[in-house]
Backbone as a ProteinNet text record, in pm:
[ID]
protein_1_A
[PRIMARY]
MIRKNSCGNITDEEFLNIIIPFDKKMDKYLIKYMYEYVAHYLAVGYEMSALWECTIEQQVNSALTRFTDPLLDGIFNYDKLDKILKDKYKLKIVDRKTSQMIKL
[TERTIARY]
84.2	0	89	52.1	120.4	29.9	83.5	5.4	-3.9	-110.3	-129.3	-26.5	15.7	115.8	61.9	136.8	98.8	197.8	275.4	376	472.8	503.5	599.1	540.8	413.2	348.8	287.9	353.8	300	286.4	199.6	177.7	288.4	299.5	394.8	360.2	231.5	187.3	230.1	213.6	256.9	408.4	479.6	624.9	666.8	608.5	644.9	597.4	478	418.5	442.6	484.1	505.3	650.7	699.7	834.5	942.5	938.3	1041.9	1049.5	937.3	946.8	997.1	955.5	1002.4	1153.5	1201.6	1345.8	1425.3	1375	1445	1453.4	1345	1344.8	1441.8	1445.5	1537.3	1682.4	1707.5	1843.1	1890.5	1802.2	1837.9	1874.6	1797.2	1824.2	1956	1974.6	2095.5	2220.2	2215.9	2331	2366.2	2263.9	2287.1	2382.9	2372.8	2453.4	2568.5	2561.9	2658.6	2801.5	2821.7	2957	3017.6	2936.3	2984.6	3023.4	2940.8	2971.3	3099.9	3114.4	3234.7	3358.9	3348.7	3462.1	3496.9	3396.1	3418.8	3485.4	3437	3494	3642	3673.6	3813.2	3899.3	3847.8	3925.2	3952.9	3850.8	3870.2	3959.9	3937.9	4023.8	4169	4191.8	4328.5	4389.2	4315.1	4366	4394.5	4316.7	4334.4	4421.8	4481.3	4562.6	4486	4358.9	4273	4241.4	4309.4	4287.6	4407.8	4381.1	4488.2	4498	4615.4	4638.5	4553.2	4471.5	4389.5	4334.9	4254.1	4200.7	4101.5	4082.8	3984.2	3844.5	3821.3	3692	3666.3	3768.7	3753.2	3728	3794.3	3772.3	3627.3	3579	3441.6	3344.2	3368.9	3282.9	3280	3395.5	3401.3	3319.3	3329.8	3252.9	3103.2	3060.1	2917.1	2860.4	2941.2	2890	2866.8	2924.9	2901.1	2754	2678.9	2537.2	2458.8	2500.1	2427.1	2478.9	2597.8	2654.3	2565.8	2507.4	2420.9	2301.9	2249.8	2139.2	2185.8	2300.6	2353	2396.5	2444.1	2489.6	2374.9	2254.7	2139	2137.3	2206.5	2211.3	2131.5	2053.7	1971.1	1871.2	1864.8	1781.3	1644.1	1546.4	1412.1	1341.3	1377	1319	1362.7	1488	1537.2	1464.4	1444.1	1367.8	1226	1161.9	1026.7	1024	1123.5	1129.4	1146.2	1234.7	1255.6	1128.2	1064.2	939.4	834.6	826.1	728.1	763.6	887.6	927.4	941.2	1001	1030.6	921.3	859.7	765.1	620.8	600.3	465.5	398.2	475.6	425.6	450.3	362.9	378.8	359.7	454.8	442.4	345.9	241.7	144.8	153.9	218.4	237.2	366.4	468	598.2	597	511.4	508.3	456	367.5	310.5	348	436.4	481.6	366.7	261.8	148.3	184.2	154.7	182	58.5	53.4	-54	8.1	-60.6	-19.5	-66.8	23.1	-13.6	-70.1
-117.7	0	124.5	219.9	349.1	450.3	518.8	619.1	746.6	819.1	945.4	1046.6	1134.2	1235.2	1331.4	1343.6	1438.2	1553.6	1569.3	1675.9	1672.4	1553.7	1538.2	1558.5	1590	1611.6	1481	1420	1297.2	1318.1	1240.2	1252.5	1178.2	1208.5	1136	987.3	957.3	817.7	746.1	812.2	753.4	732.3	829.2	818.2	697.7	685.4	576.9	440	433.8	305.2	260.2	353.3	318.1	339.2	460	494.4	419.1	423.3	358.3	207.3	133	-11.2	-39.4	42	25.2	46.6	156.1	184.9	73.2	20.8	-87.6	-212.2	-242.9	-359.7	-340.8	-221.1	-193.4	-194.2	-141.5	-143.8	-286.9	-372	-511.8	-580.2	-555.4	-614.1	-561.2	-430.4	-368.9	-419.9	-424.8	-469.3	-613.3	-693.9	-833.8	-846.4	-756.5	-763.7	-662.5	-560.8	-452.2	-499.1	-579.5	-623.2	-708.7	-796.7	-879.9	-793	-693	-603.5	-525.3	-468.6	-390.1	-479.5	-599.7	-692	-725.5	-748.2	-777.2	-657.3	-538.3	-415	-404.5	-426.3	-416	-526	-647.4	-758.9	-738.6	-700.3	-678.5	-557.3	-452.5	-333.9	-366.1	-447.2	-488.5	-572.3	-672.6	-760.6	-685.4	-583.3	-507.3	-383.2	-368.9	-250.8	-121.3	-120.8	-5.9	75.7	46.8	121.2	209.9	329.8	420.3	424.5	457.6	461.4	569.8	527.1	617.6	535.2	596.1	520.8	415.7	312.8	210.5	270.9	371.3	439.2	506.3	566	627.5	521.6	407.5	299.4	250.2	231.6	185.3	289.1	414.8	521.2	518.1	498.6	490.2	372.4	259.3	141.8	170.4	231.3	253.5	359.7	456.9	557.7	499.7	383.4	317.1	283.5	269	237.9	349.5	473.3	584.6	621.4	579.5	616.2	579.9	459.7	430.2	525.1	568.8	663.3	798.7	842.9	972.6	972.2	858.7	848.4	824.2	806.8	784.7	648.3	550.6	418.3	314.6	358.8	264.3	201.4	69.6	-4.4	-31.6	51.6	37	-86.8	-133.5	-258.3	-376.3	-374	-479.9	-474.5	-353.7	-336.6	-391.4	-358.6	-408.7	-561.3	-623.2	-769.3	-830.3	-772.7	-823.5	-808.6	-692.7	-672	-775	-802.5	-899.2	-1041.2	-1081.9	-1221	-1255.8	-1166.1	-1197.7	-1153.4	-1038.5	-981.3	-979.1	-1022.6	-1026.5	-889.2	-787.1	-650.1	-594.4	-504.4	-437.9	-288.6	-210.3	-64.1	-23.7	48.2	92	242.1	316.2	460.2	502.7	532.2	568.7	706	795	929.9	930.3	836.7	831.6	703.1	622.7	496	398.2	409	318.7	179.7	81.5	-58.4	-140.8	-257.3	-351.4	-486.6	-562.2	-698.8	-789.3	-871.6	-963.2	-1092.6
0	0	0	-79.9	-83.5	-14.5	82	154.4	71.1	88.3	17.8	67.5	-21.1	10.3	115.6	223.5	328.7	334.6	227.1	217.4	335.2	382.6	491.1	628.3	634.8	764.3	812.6	909	967.6	1117.6	1175.9	1320	1395.3	1522.3	1606.9	1608.9	1610.2	1611.3	1482	1366.8	1239.7	1239	1291.4	1296.8	1381.1	1499.3	1590.1	1543.2	1484.2	1448.6	1304.9	1218.5	1077.5	1037.3	1054.5	1006.3	1083.7	1214.5	1295.6	1269.4	1272.4	1243	1101.3	1003.8	865.9	859	917	916.3	982.3	1093.4	1162.7	1075.6	1006.5	918.5	801.8	743.9	633.5	681.1	799.9	856.9	875.4	927.2	949.6	817.7	713.2	581.7	525.2	531.9	477.8	548.8	679.4	757.4	724.3	695.6	660.4	541.8	445.9	324.2	319.3	401	395.5	421.8	524.1	557.9	447.2	389.6	279.4	159.7	129.6	18.1	43	161.7	192.5	188.5	242	237	91.8	8.5	-133.1	-202	-173.8	-228.9	-193.2	-66.4	-22.8	-84.4	-89.3	-144.5	-293	-368.3	-512.1	-535.2	-458.8	-470.6	-441.6	-339.9	-305.4	-417.2	-464.6	-570.1	-699.3	-728	-851.8	-831.3	-712.8	-678.7	-706.9	-668.2	-695.2	-570.4	-460.3	-337	-309.2	-262.6	-224.2	-72.6	-24.5	119.4	184.4	278.8	359.7	475.7	560	674.3	625.7	706.2	671.5	669.8	754	754.2	620	560.5	428.5	321.5	333.4	237.2	246.4	368.6	388.3	332.7	358.6	307.1	154.4	92.6	-53.6	-104	-35.1	-75.3	-67	41.8	61.9	-32.1	-72.5	-165.8	-304.7	-331.7	-460.5	-479.2	-370.9	-383.5	-451.6	-431.3	-491.7	-630	-666	-796	-914.8	-920.9	-1035.6	-1046	-933	-935.8	-987.1	-937.7	-978.7	-1124.1	-1171.4	-1309.9	-1407.2	-1356.7	-1442.4	-1509.1	-1450.3	-1511.9	-1433.7	-1338.7	-1263.1	-1358.4	-1359.7	-1453.8	-1391.2	-1426.6	-1370.6	-1423.4	-1542.5	-1593	-1505.9	-1462.7	-1374.2	-1239.8	-1189	-1065.4	-1082.4	-1193.4	-1219.8	-1217.4	-1278.7	-1285.1	-1146.2	-1064.8	-928.4	-846.2	-856.2	-782	-822.9	-951.8	-1001.2	-957.7	-983.6	-959.4	-811.2	-734.7	-594.8	-497.8	-527.7	-431.6	-481.8	-606.5	-665.6	-662.3	-698.8	-706.8	-846.2	-888	-1017.3	-996.6	-1045.4	-1040.9	-1151.6	-1114.5	-1214.5	-1241.9	-1154.4	-1175.2	-1105.5	-1184.7	-1127.2	-1059.6	-1105.6	-1047.1	-904.8	-872.9	-737.3	-663.9	-723.6	-665.8	-642.5	-720.5	-702.8	-751.9	-668.8	-700.4	-672	-737.4	-709.7	-679	-597.4	-563.5	-675.6	-729.1	-838.2	-783.6
[MASK]
++++++++++++++++++++++++++++++++++++++++++++++++++++++++++++++++++++++++++++++++++++++++++++++++++++++++

């Protein structure tokens, strides 16, 4: 379900009962894969001599910013996203401007 646009105005109850549980669930999912991704980034960077000397915190930050690069570069594949939503989650985007989806 997509909630109607409230222009960012949500109640404290909505924040506590909707936003916080959603964020916690997304954090749990992200953390599950984040360490493996960062380790892979460092290992491949090391093997390819593609890392420069800096703090490990800077290396980790560089790895994590790679997640936004495809969006910033305009190469995010929305057809691939549509396929994953359909195949894995049984959802179909019917309106990209309002993020409207239907359950298949």
